[in-house]
Amino acid sequence: MKIKNNITVESPGRINLIGEHIDYNGGFVLPASIDKKITIKLNIIPGDICFIESRTVKKNFKLNLKKISKSKIQWENYILGVLHKLIISKKLKVKAFNCKIESNLPIGAGISSSSSLLCGLIIGLNNLNDLKLSSDEIIDIVSDVEHTFIGLKGGIMDQFTIVHGKKNKLILLNCQNRNFKYISSNFSPYKIVLLNTKVEHNLADSSYNNRVEECNEALKIINKKYKKYNYLVDVEEKILNEFKNTLKEKIYKRALFVIQENKRTLDSANKISELKFKEFGELMYRSHFGLKNLYEVSCEELDFIVDFTLDYKKVIGSRMMGGGFGGCTINLIKENFLDDFIKLISHAYLKKFNIELNVIHVNIANGVTIKINNEL
Ligand code: GLA
């Protein structure tokens, strides 16, 4: 049997058309993997010491496979967290390796550079060491590393998309049971464009995790009376409204957003399948205003971009994307207006915030891929 000892893993980022902050509430999401990615070169070496180098964050370190523990340097925890789960929690045998990381995925822009790195690394090590981990196990390990090593209590949308992404397809994913279906991502004559505010969010800070807790609080209080809901998205709006005066105003707003966003995602999947792109665009705007006013995860820069688009008929949808507090907006823009619009928004954004807007053109591409460079 041939043994692989040198591979290149390409792990994509993801976009999300709609269905924000509902993956951890058991909702439907509509993401896709993209052609911006992290490249991880892995080769096996003798001994127990691994050498890790990231050209993107311009850092390197070495680690001993026999002594894996959390580091004070957050970036190192991505690698250490993966090895901890594989070697200590799952008792799997991982051979020493060199790892070189490069990326054209902006960090902190809400396109999931963290899950992309984790998924790519695990899938690479799975392949090199023949660990026989299933896709579901890979998704669970990545979630676990994010929860315990990185400190982000996120859902499964990012990992699922990076593992299962498919060229020119959106994924309509039910986060309760991981059932999913692919939907065509052909929006012609409109194009998907990301506009990066360059306001970097750090989702591992408390704001994201607070939202998770606020949703859990809403569900707990509703279940004191109804005792039947496993997830917040399953509560009907009519039932939630019975609790309007019992729940703190903030908690009520969070729950209302979650329930409405889940409906919007299902509606969106139908509209896109029926090629009713303008109607889908309307739902994107509603999603944004819910994220801004009810869920309160937007920021001035994101709101500025979304509001700016409202004056242009050829931009049919715009909203903040990902965890929020910075990062990108996702926009649906008529192809023949793209260049003009980019000039207008870039100029206005620079004038308002003195920041050069970063425009990210995305194509929907496959999930993680592996190239074998050498076999012994
Ligand atoms: C981050 C998390 C995801 C999801 C989004 C918001 O990307 O990692 O699980 O909750 O935020 O939709």
mmCIF file of C-alpha atoms and ligand atoms in Angstrom:
data_model
loop_
_atom_site.group_PDB
_atom_site.id
_atom_site.type_symbol
_atom_site.label_atom_id
_atom_site.label_comp_id
_atom_site.label_asym_id
_atom_site.label_seq_id
_atom_site.Cartn_x
_atom_site.Cartn_y
_atom_site.Cartn_z
ATOM 1 C CA MET A 1 0.000 0.000 0.000
ATOM 2 C CA LYS A 2 1.223 3.473 -0.788
ATOM 3 C CA ILE A 3 1.584 5.901 2.128
ATOM 4 C CA LYS A 4 0.878 9.585 1.598
ATOM 5 C CA ASN A 5 3.373 11.877 3.235
ATOM 6 C CA ASN A 6 2.903 15.230 1.582
ATOM 7 C CA ILE A 7 -0.412 16.909 0.815
ATOM 8 C CA THR A 8 -1.881 20.330 0.105
ATOM 9 C CA VAL A 9 -5.277 21.114 1.575
ATOM 10 C CA GLU A 10 -7.386 23.977 0.267
ATOM 11 C CA SER A 11 -10.035 25.078 2.717
ATOM 12 C CA PRO A 12 -12.561 27.729 1.651
ATOM 13 C CA GLY A 13 -14.281 30.540 3.488
ATOM 14 C CA ARG A 14 -18.056 30.785 3.438
ATOM 15 C CA ILE A 15 -20.733 33.308 2.726
ATOM 16 C CA ASN A 16 -24.245 33.181 4.105
ATOM 17 C CA LEU A 17 -27.090 34.440 1.947
ATOM 18 C CA ILE A 18 -29.527 34.581 4.855
ATOM 19 C CA GLY A 19 -30.251 32.861 8.187
ATOM 20 C CA GLU A 20 -27.939 34.700 10.561
ATOM 21 C CA HIS A 21 -27.468 33.821 14.214
ATOM 22 C CA ILE A 22 -29.945 30.998 14.012
ATOM 23 C CA ASP A 23 -27.692 27.984 13.512
ATOM 24 C CA TYR A 24 -27.233 27.695 17.291
ATOM 25 C CA ASN A 25 -30.990 28.095 17.713
ATOM 26 C CA GLY A 26 -31.827 25.096 15.540
ATOM 27 C CA GLY A 27 -32.696 27.157 12.475
ATOM 28 C CA PHE A 28 -32.306 26.951 8.709
ATOM 29 C CA VAL A 29 -29.340 28.703 7.104
ATOM 30 C CA LEU A 30 -28.416 29.321 3.469
ATOM 31 C CA PRO A 31 -24.614 29.446 3.148
ATOM 32 C CA ALA A 32 -22.099 28.470 0.446
ATOM 33 C CA SER A 33 -18.348 27.897 0.287
ATOM 34 C CA ILE A 34 -16.339 30.345 -1.828
ATOM 35 C CA ASP A 35 -13.205 30.582 -3.951
ATOM 36 C CA LYS A 36 -11.254 32.499 -1.281
ATOM 37 C CA LYS A 37 -9.374 29.992 0.794
ATOM 38 C CA ILE A 38 -6.650 28.909 3.178
ATOM 39 C CA THR A 39 -3.929 26.673 1.755
ATOM 40 C CA ILE A 40 -2.318 24.263 4.213
ATOM 41 C CA LYS A 41 0.736 22.255 3.170
ATOM 42 C CA LEU A 42 1.366 19.273 5.385
ATOM 43 C CA ASN A 43 4.177 16.761 5.273
ATOM 44 C CA ILE A 44 5.063 13.995 7.660
ATOM 45 C CA ILE A 45 8.417 14.093 9.443
ATOM 46 C CA PRO A 46 10.055 11.714 11.932
ATOM 47 C CA GLY A 47 9.932 12.287 15.720
ATOM 48 C CA ASP A 48 7.391 14.099 17.906
ATOM 49 C CA ILE A 49 8.048 17.751 17.131
ATOM 50 C CA CYS A 50 5.834 19.592 14.624
ATOM 51 C CA PHE A 51 6.752 22.880 12.938
ATOM 52 C CA ILE A 52 3.953 25.285 12.157
ATOM 53 C CA GLU A 53 4.347 28.383 10.036
ATOM 54 C CA SER A 54 1.695 30.860 8.950
ATOM 55 C CA ARG A 55 2.674 33.274 6.230
ATOM 56 C CA THR A 56 -0.646 35.028 6.719
ATOM 57 C CA VAL A 57 -0.267 36.005 10.353
ATOM 58 C CA LYS A 58 3.551 35.933 10.002
ATOM 59 C CA LYS A 59 4.050 33.641 12.972
ATOM 60 C CA ASN A 60 5.614 30.278 13.574
ATOM 61 C CA PHE A 61 6.019 27.909 16.472
ATOM 62 C CA LYS A 62 6.884 24.321 17.242
ATOM 63 C CA LEU A 63 5.033 21.875 19.388
ATOM 64 C CA ASN A 64 5.599 18.473 20.906
ATOM 65 C CA LEU A 65 2.894 15.923 20.113
ATOM 66 C CA LYS A 66 3.499 14.301 23.502
ATOM 67 C CA LYS A 67 2.843 17.550 25.408
ATOM 68 C CA ILE A 68 -0.248 19.224 23.995
ATOM 69 C CA SER A 69 -1.822 21.948 26.101
ATOM 70 C CA LYS A 70 -3.488 25.341 25.603
ATOM 71 C CA SER A 71 -1.236 28.274 24.674
ATOM 72 C CA LYS A 72 -1.476 31.892 25.828
ATOM 73 C CA ILE A 73 -1.194 32.849 22.150
ATOM 74 C CA GLN A 74 -4.686 32.531 20.679
ATOM 75 C CA TRP A 75 -3.518 31.743 17.148
ATOM 76 C CA GLU A 76 -1.504 28.711 18.333
ATOM 77 C CA ASN A 77 -4.652 27.335 19.948
ATOM 78 C CA TYR A 78 -6.168 26.622 16.539
ATOM 79 C CA ILE A 79 -3.463 24.030 15.919
ATOM 80 C CA LEU A 80 -3.129 22.874 19.530
ATOM 81 C CA GLY A 81 -6.904 22.564 19.904
ATOM 82 C CA VAL A 82 -7.154 20.258 16.897
ATOM 83 C CA LEU A 83 -4.289 18.072 18.139
ATOM 84 C CA HIS A 84 -5.733 17.984 21.648
ATOM 85 C CA LYS A 85 -9.059 16.679 20.382
ATOM 86 C CA LEU A 86 -7.489 14.114 18.048
ATOM 87 C CA ILE A 87 -4.743 12.789 20.306
ATOM 88 C CA ILE A 88 -6.065 13.275 23.840
ATOM 89 C CA SER A 89 -9.869 13.208 23.554
ATOM 90 C CA LYS A 90 -10.175 10.741 20.657
ATOM 91 C CA LYS A 91 -6.962 8.798 21.394
ATOM 92 C CA LEU A 92 -5.939 8.796 17.734
ATOM 93 C CA LYS A 93 -2.380 8.389 16.486
ATOM 94 C CA VAL A 94 -1.071 11.464 14.679
ATOM 95 C CA LYS A 95 2.427 11.480 13.146
ATOM 96 C CA ALA A 96 4.681 14.543 13.448
ATOM 97 C CA PHE A 97 4.334 17.029 10.608
ATOM 98 C CA ASN A 98 5.462 20.292 9.092
ATOM 99 C CA CYS A 99 2.626 22.696 8.399
ATOM 100 C CA LYS A 100 2.745 25.778 6.188
ATOM 101 C CA ILE A 101 -0.309 27.992 6.051
ATOM 102 C CA GLU A 102 -1.114 30.667 3.487
ATOM 103 C CA SER A 103 -4.399 32.419 2.889
ATOM 104 C CA ASN A 104 -6.317 34.881 0.804
ATOM 105 C CA LEU A 105 -9.217 34.870 3.262
ATOM 106 C CA PRO A 106 -9.383 38.099 5.219
ATOM 107 C CA ILE A 107 -9.326 37.441 8.979
ATOM 108 C CA GLY A 108 -12.137 38.846 11.121
ATOM 109 C CA ALA A 109 -14.259 39.717 8.096
ATOM 110 C CA GLY A 110 -17.128 37.349 8.897
ATOM 111 C CA ILE A 111 -16.255 34.832 6.173
ATOM 112 C CA SER A 112 -15.159 32.193 8.589
ATOM 113 C CA SER A 113 -11.390 32.145 8.417
ATOM 114 C CA SER A 114 -11.282 30.364 11.809
ATOM 115 C CA SER A 115 -13.483 27.414 10.915
ATOM 116 C CA SER A 116 -11.739 27.219 7.565
ATOM 117 C CA LEU A 117 -8.347 26.770 9.212
ATOM 118 C CA LEU A 118 -9.681 24.210 11.685
ATOM 119 C CA CYS A 119 -11.580 22.192 9.063
ATOM 120 C CA GLY A 120 -8.621 22.233 6.662
ATOM 121 C CA LEU A 121 -6.192 21.077 9.303
ATOM 122 C CA ILE A 122 -8.390 18.251 10.600
ATOM 123 C CA ILE A 123 -9.269 17.035 7.121
ATOM 124 C CA GLY A 124 -5.574 17.121 6.203
ATOM 125 C CA LEU A 125 -4.483 15.188 9.296
ATOM 126 C CA ASN A 126 -7.374 12.771 8.826
ATOM 127 C CA ASN A 127 -6.130 12.068 5.330
ATOM 128 C CA LEU A 128 -2.407 11.849 6.113
ATOM 129 C CA ASN A 129 -2.875 9.599 9.145
ATOM 130 C CA ASP A 130 -5.773 7.601 7.741
ATOM 131 C CA LEU A 131 -7.877 8.390 10.839
ATOM 132 C CA LYS A 132 -11.186 7.485 9.134
ATOM 133 C CA LEU A 133 -13.111 10.381 10.669
ATOM 134 C CA SER A 134 -16.543 10.933 9.099
ATOM 135 C CA SER A 135 -17.747 14.386 7.954
ATOM 136 C CA ASP A 136 -20.024 14.610 10.998
ATOM 137 C CA GLU A 137 -17.151 13.800 13.343
ATOM 138 C CA ILE A 138 -15.009 16.460 11.652
ATOM 139 C CA ILE A 139 -17.777 19.051 12.065
ATOM 140 C CA ASP A 140 -18.183 18.091 15.735
ATOM 141 C CA ILE A 141 -14.451 18.261 16.457
ATOM 142 C CA VAL A 142 -14.195 21.721 14.894
ATOM 143 C CA SER A 143 -17.183 22.914 16.972
ATOM 144 C CA ASP A 144 -15.634 21.480 20.074
ATOM 145 C CA VAL A 145 -12.278 23.192 19.447
ATOM 146 C CA GLU A 146 -14.067 26.501 18.869
ATOM 147 C CA HIS A 147 -16.099 26.134 22.058
ATOM 148 C CA THR A 148 -13.291 24.970 24.328
ATOM 149 C CA PHE A 149 -10.006 26.256 22.874
ATOM 150 C CA ILE A 150 -11.045 29.424 21.075
ATOM 151 C CA GLY A 151 -13.951 30.475 23.301
ATOM 152 C CA LEU A 152 -16.660 30.921 20.659
ATOM 153 C CA LYS A 153 -19.931 29.137 21.388
ATOM 154 C CA GLY A 154 -20.963 29.108 17.720
ATOM 155 C CA GLY A 155 -23.249 26.800 15.754
ATOM 156 C CA ILE A 156 -22.412 24.382 12.938
ATOM 157 C CA MET A 157 -23.092 26.508 9.860
ATOM 158 C CA ASP A 158 -19.477 27.368 9.057
ATOM 159 C CA GLN A 159 -17.984 23.912 9.507
ATOM 160 C CA PHE A 160 -20.819 22.212 7.655
ATOM 161 C CA THR A 161 -20.454 24.543 4.690
ATOM 162 C CA ILE A 162 -16.683 24.242 4.485
ATOM 163 C CA VAL A 163 -16.936 20.442 4.526
ATOM 164 C CA HIS A 164 -19.984 20.022 2.234
ATOM 165 C CA GLY A 165 -19.730 23.073 -0.037
ATOM 166 C CA LYS A 166 -20.291 22.538 -3.752
ATOM 167 C CA LYS A 167 -19.455 24.633 -6.794
ATOM 168 C CA ASN A 168 -22.355 26.889 -7.845
ATOM 169 C CA LYS A 169 -24.627 25.620 -5.064
ATOM 170 C CA LEU A 170 -26.100 27.158 -1.952
ATOM 171 C CA ILE A 171 -26.764 24.821 0.947
ATOM 172 C CA LEU A 172 -30.158 24.963 2.623
ATOM 173 C CA LEU A 173 -29.207 23.401 5.941
ATOM 174 C CA ASN A 174 -31.456 22.434 8.814
ATOM 175 C CA CYS A 175 -29.144 22.904 11.779
ATOM 176 C CA GLN A 176 -31.331 20.729 14.041
ATOM 177 C CA ASN A 177 -30.714 17.479 12.229
ATOM 178 C CA ARG A 178 -28.138 18.411 9.555
ATOM 179 C CA ASN A 179 -30.517 17.524 6.710
ATOM 180 C CA PHE A 180 -29.669 19.680 3.732
ATOM 181 C CA LYS A 181 -30.283 20.286 0.088
ATOM 182 C CA TYR A 182 -28.338 22.095 -2.601
ATOM 183 C CA ILE A 183 -29.945 25.020 -4.439
ATOM 184 C CA SER A 184 -28.607 26.653 -7.605
ATOM 185 C CA SER A 185 -26.634 29.811 -6.889
ATOM 186 C CA ASN A 186 -27.111 31.352 -10.313
ATOM 187 C CA PHE A 187 -28.365 34.876 -9.622
ATOM 188 C CA SER A 188 -27.815 36.171 -13.157
ATOM 189 C CA PRO A 189 -28.035 39.120 -14.027
ATOM 190 C CA TYR A 190 -27.095 39.900 -10.405
ATOM 191 C CA LYS A 191 -23.745 39.270 -8.754
ATOM 192 C CA ILE A 192 -22.879 38.560 -5.147
ATOM 193 C CA VAL A 193 -20.304 41.024 -3.817
ATOM 194 C CA LEU A 194 -18.942 41.388 -0.298
ATOM 195 C CA LEU A 195 -18.042 44.809 1.013
ATOM 196 C CA ASN A 196 -15.605 44.567 3.882
ATOM 197 C CA THR A 197 -15.891 47.420 6.382
ATOM 198 C CA LYS A 198 -12.402 46.509 7.641
ATOM 199 C CA VAL A 199 -13.794 46.887 11.127
ATOM 200 C CA GLU A 200 -12.393 43.696 12.575
ATOM 201 C CA HIS A 201 -14.655 41.828 14.900
ATOM 202 C CA ASN A 202 -13.392 39.373 17.418
ATOM 203 C CA LEU A 203 -16.259 36.987 17.870
ATOM 204 C CA ALA A 204 -14.608 35.213 20.768
ATOM 205 C CA ASP A 205 -15.302 38.306 22.805
ATOM 206 C CA SER A 206 -18.342 38.242 24.981
ATOM 207 C CA SER A 207 -20.881 39.808 22.590
ATOM 208 C CA TYR A 208 -21.419 36.715 20.446
ATOM 209 C CA ASN A 209 -21.592 34.362 23.407
ATOM 210 C CA ASN A 210 -23.992 36.765 25.138
ATOM 211 C CA ARG A 211 -26.425 36.381 22.270
ATOM 212 C CA VAL A 212 -26.254 32.604 22.616
ATOM 213 C CA GLU A 213 -27.053 32.933 26.326
ATOM 214 C CA GLU A 214 -29.866 35.434 25.761
ATOM 215 C CA CYS A 215 -31.547 32.978 23.363
ATOM 216 C CA ASN A 216 -31.150 30.159 25.864
ATOM 217 C CA GLU A 217 -32.749 32.352 28.508
ATOM 218 C CA ALA A 218 -35.766 33.064 26.274
ATOM 219 C CA LEU A 219 -36.234 29.360 25.554
ATOM 220 C CA LYS A 220 -35.938 28.415 29.212
ATOM 221 C CA ILE A 221 -38.622 30.881 30.296
ATOM 222 C CA ILE A 222 -41.017 29.849 27.494
ATOM 223 C CA ASN A 223 -40.473 26.184 28.357
ATOM 224 C CA LYS A 224 -41.385 26.761 32.001
ATOM 225 C CA LYS A 225 -44.949 27.018 30.718
ATOM 226 C CA TYR A 226 -44.865 24.946 27.513
ATOM 227 C CA LYS A 227 -42.193 22.307 28.245
ATOM 228 C CA LYS A 228 -42.046 21.186 24.612
ATOM 229 C CA TYR A 229 -39.623 23.311 22.623
ATOM 230 C CA ASN A 230 -36.143 21.941 21.940
ATOM 231 C CA TYR A 231 -35.081 25.002 19.945
ATOM 232 C CA LEU A 232 -36.016 28.673 19.959
ATOM 233 C CA VAL A 233 -36.865 28.668 16.226
ATOM 234 C CA ASP A 234 -39.691 26.218 16.924
ATOM 235 C CA VAL A 235 -41.588 28.663 19.137
ATOM 236 C CA GLU A 236 -44.428 30.268 17.172
ATOM 237 C CA GLU A 237 -44.449 34.089 17.136
ATOM 238 C CA LYS A 238 -47.951 33.982 18.689
ATOM 239 C CA ILE A 239 -46.615 31.981 21.641
ATOM 240 C CA LEU A 240 -43.614 34.294 22.046
ATOM 241 C CA ASN A 241 -45.975 37.247 22.223
ATOM 242 C CA GLU A 242 -47.669 35.739 25.284
ATOM 243 C CA PHE A 243 -44.327 36.397 27.004
ATOM 244 C CA LYS A 244 -43.888 39.949 25.783
ATOM 245 C CA ASN A 245 -44.352 41.389 29.267
ATOM 246 C CA THR A 246 -42.681 38.533 31.156
ATOM 247 C CA LEU A 247 -39.404 38.516 29.214
ATOM 248 C CA LYS A 248 -36.941 41.363 29.567
ATOM 249 C CA GLU A 249 -37.355 43.623 26.522
ATOM 250 C CA LYS A 250 -33.902 42.710 25.233
ATOM 251 C CA ILE A 251 -34.590 38.977 25.503
ATOM 252 C CA TYR A 252 -37.942 39.343 23.755
ATOM 253 C CA LYS A 253 -36.272 41.203 20.876
ATOM 254 C CA ARG A 254 -33.614 38.503 20.460
ATOM 255 C CA ALA A 255 -36.242 35.748 20.349
ATOM 256 C CA LEU A 256 -38.460 37.661 17.917
ATOM 257 C CA PHE A 257 -35.525 38.113 15.548
ATOM 258 C CA VAL A 258 -34.630 34.411 15.682
ATOM 259 C CA ILE A 259 -38.170 33.245 14.932
ATOM 260 C CA GLN A 260 -38.603 35.731 12.068
ATOM 261 C CA GLU A 261 -35.160 35.079 10.568
ATOM 262 C CA ASN A 262 -35.854 31.367 10.378
ATOM 263 C CA LYS A 263 -39.049 32.027 8.387
ATOM 264 C CA ARG A 264 -37.170 34.438 6.141
ATOM 265 C CA THR A 265 -34.587 31.783 5.333
ATOM 266 C CA LEU A 266 -37.194 29.256 4.260
ATOM 267 C CA ASP A 267 -38.992 31.927 2.220
ATOM 268 C CA SER A 268 -35.685 32.924 0.651
ATOM 269 C CA ALA A 269 -34.884 29.381 -0.470
ATOM 270 C CA ASN A 270 -38.262 29.306 -2.248
ATOM 271 C CA LYS A 271 -37.834 32.733 -3.823
ATOM 272 C CA ILE A 272 -34.359 31.870 -5.106
ATOM 273 C CA SER A 273 -35.570 28.561 -6.544
ATOM 274 C CA GLU A 274 -38.402 30.443 -8.297
ATOM 275 C CA LEU A 275 -35.840 33.005 -9.601
ATOM 276 C CA LYS A 276 -37.672 35.797 -7.739
ATOM 277 C CA PHE A 277 -34.437 37.554 -6.856
ATOM 278 C CA LYS A 278 -35.947 40.953 -6.067
ATOM 279 C CA GLU A 279 -38.241 39.395 -3.492
ATOM 280 C CA PHE A 280 -35.287 37.567 -2.018
ATOM 281 C CA GLY A 281 -33.406 40.893 -1.914
ATOM 282 C CA GLU A 282 -36.246 42.380 0.177
ATOM 283 C CA LEU A 283 -35.801 39.555 2.671
ATOM 284 C CA MET A 284 -32.077 40.350 2.865
ATOM 285 C CA TYR A 285 -32.908 43.928 3.875
ATOM 286 C CA ARG A 286 -35.395 42.720 6.471
ATOM 287 C CA SER A 287 -32.762 40.383 7.838
ATOM 288 C CA HIS A 288 -30.350 43.295 8.171
ATOM 289 C CA PHE A 289 -32.825 45.515 9.965
ATOM 290 C CA GLY A 290 -33.652 42.667 12.346
ATOM 291 C CA LEU A 291 -29.951 42.114 13.045
ATOM 292 C CA LYS A 292 -29.550 45.838 13.619
ATOM 293 C CA ASN A 293 -32.627 46.666 15.684
ATOM 294 C CA LEU A 294 -33.674 43.448 17.390
ATOM 295 C CA TYR A 295 -30.516 41.354 17.625
ATOM 296 C CA GLU A 296 -28.204 44.373 17.904
ATOM 297 C CA VAL A 297 -25.123 42.842 16.278
ATOM 298 C CA SER A 298 -24.565 45.417 13.519
ATOM 299 C CA CYS A 299 -22.364 48.513 13.688
ATOM 300 C CA GLU A 300 -22.282 52.014 12.206
ATOM 301 C CA GLU A 301 -20.060 51.040 9.265
ATOM 302 C CA LEU A 302 -22.227 48.059 8.244
ATOM 303 C CA ASP A 303 -25.398 50.140 8.556
ATOM 304 C CA PHE A 304 -23.882 52.894 6.454
ATOM 305 C CA ILE A 305 -23.214 50.504 3.566
ATOM 306 C CA VAL A 306 -26.656 48.901 3.712
ATOM 307 C CA ASP A 307 -28.400 52.297 3.904
ATOM 308 C CA PHE A 308 -26.313 53.582 0.991
ATOM 309 C CA THR A 309 -27.522 50.750 -1.265
ATOM 310 C CA LEU A 310 -31.168 51.707 -0.656
ATOM 311 C CA ASP A 311 -30.856 54.596 -3.097
ATOM 312 C CA TYR A 312 -29.905 52.341 -6.005
ATOM 313 C CA LYS A 313 -32.512 50.178 -7.725
ATOM 314 C CA LYS A 314 -29.844 47.975 -9.275
ATOM 315 C CA VAL A 315 -28.757 46.848 -5.836
ATOM 316 C CA ILE A 316 -31.584 44.501 -4.915
ATOM 317 C CA GLY A 317 -30.382 43.221 -1.558
ATOM 318 C CA SER A 318 -27.833 44.041 1.119
ATOM 319 C CA ARG A 319 -27.235 42.990 4.704
ATOM 320 C CA MET A 320 -24.517 42.395 7.243
ATOM 321 C CA MET A 321 -23.146 38.867 7.103
ATOM 322 C CA GLY A 322 -21.788 36.496 9.727
ATOM 323 C CA GLY A 323 -21.457 37.149 13.435
ATOM 324 C CA GLY A 324 -21.507 40.944 13.060
ATOM 325 C CA PHE A 325 -19.938 43.824 15.033
ATOM 326 C CA GLY A 326 -17.857 44.506 11.907
ATOM 327 C CA GLY A 327 -16.825 42.396 8.929
ATOM 328 C CA CYS A 328 -18.672 42.390 5.594
ATOM 329 C CA THR A 329 -21.994 43.114 4.038
ATOM 330 C CA ILE A 330 -23.280 40.740 1.356
ATOM 331 C CA ASN A 331 -24.863 42.482 -1.623
ATOM 332 C CA LEU A 332 -26.777 41.469 -4.726
ATOM 333 C CA ILE A 333 -25.933 43.945 -7.482
ATOM 334 C CA LYS A 334 -26.885 44.057 -11.163
ATOM 335 C CA GLU A 335 -23.795 43.074 -13.119
ATOM 336 C CA ASN A 336 -23.887 46.099 -15.449
ATOM 337 C CA PHE A 337 -23.907 48.455 -12.441
ATOM 338 C CA LEU A 338 -21.185 46.732 -10.455
ATOM 339 C CA ASP A 339 -18.194 48.889 -11.394
ATOM 340 C CA ASP A 340 -20.100 52.146 -11.038
ATOM 341 C CA PHE A 341 -21.565 51.126 -7.717
ATOM 342 C CA ILE A 342 -18.190 50.088 -6.307
ATOM 343 C CA LYS A 343 -16.790 53.511 -7.200
ATOM 344 C CA LEU A 344 -19.721 55.289 -5.548
ATOM 345 C CA ILE A 345 -19.738 53.294 -2.327
ATOM 346 C CA SER A 346 -15.935 53.279 -1.989
ATOM 347 C CA HIS A 347 -15.856 57.049 -2.324
ATOM 348 C CA ALA A 348 -18.680 57.582 0.158
ATOM 349 C CA TYR A 349 -17.203 55.121 2.681
ATOM 350 C CA LEU A 350 -13.776 56.730 2.510
ATOM 351 C CA LYS A 351 -15.311 60.151 2.995
ATOM 352 C CA LYS A 352 -17.388 59.062 5.970
ATOM 353 C CA PHE A 353 -14.950 56.824 7.871
ATOM 354 C CA ASN A 354 -11.580 57.553 6.299
ATOM 355 C CA ILE A 355 -11.239 53.824 5.570
ATOM 356 C CA GLU A 356 -10.651 52.270 2.134
ATOM 357 C CA LEU A 357 -13.463 49.826 1.541
ATOM 358 C CA ASN A 358 -12.307 46.347 0.618
ATOM 359 C CA VAL A 359 -14.393 44.810 -2.184
ATOM 360 C CA ILE A 360 -14.425 41.009 -2.267
ATOM 361 C CA HIS A 361 -15.747 39.357 -5.433
ATOM 362 C CA VAL A 362 -16.793 35.818 -4.667
ATOM 363 C CA ASN A 363 -17.617 32.768 -6.700
ATOM 364 C CA ILE A 364 -19.253 29.778 -5.135
ATOM 365 C CA ALA A 365 -16.764 26.944 -5.109
ATOM 366 C CA ASN A 366 -16.245 23.464 -3.673
ATOM 367 C CA GLY A 367 -15.666 22.687 0.003
ATOM 368 C CA VAL A 368 -12.292 21.415 1.239
ATOM 369 C CA THR A 369 -10.125 19.723 -1.386
ATOM 370 C CA ILE A 370 -6.910 17.721 -0.987
ATOM 371 C CA LYS A 371 -4.074 17.318 -3.425
ATOM 372 C CA ILE A 372 -1.593 14.507 -2.836
ATOM 373 C CA ASN A 373 1.924 15.685 -3.663
ATOM 374 C CA ASN A 374 3.905 12.635 -2.764
ATOM 375 C CA GLU A 375 3.425 8.982 -1.841
ATOM 376 C CA LEU A 376 6.017 6.564 -0.476
HETATM 377 C C1 GLA B 1 -20.393 32.933 13.245
HETATM 378 C C2 GLA B 1 -20.580 31.547 13.853
HETATM 379 C C3 GLA B 1 -21.701 30.783 13.137
HETATM 380 C C4 GLA B 1 -22.973 31.609 13.047
HETATM 381 C C5 GLA B 1 -22.675 33.014 12.527
HETATM 382 C C6 GLA B 1 -23.890 33.916 12.582
HETATM 383 O O1 GLA B 1 -19.915 32.822 11.935
HETATM 384 O O2 GLA B 1 -19.390 30.799 13.775
HETATM 385 O O3 GLA B 1 -21.926 29.554 13.790
HETATM 386 O O4 GLA B 1 -23.630 31.649 14.284
HETATM 387 O O5 GLA B 1 -21.622 33.644 13.252
HETATM 388 O O6 GLA B 1 -24.890 33.459 11.739
#
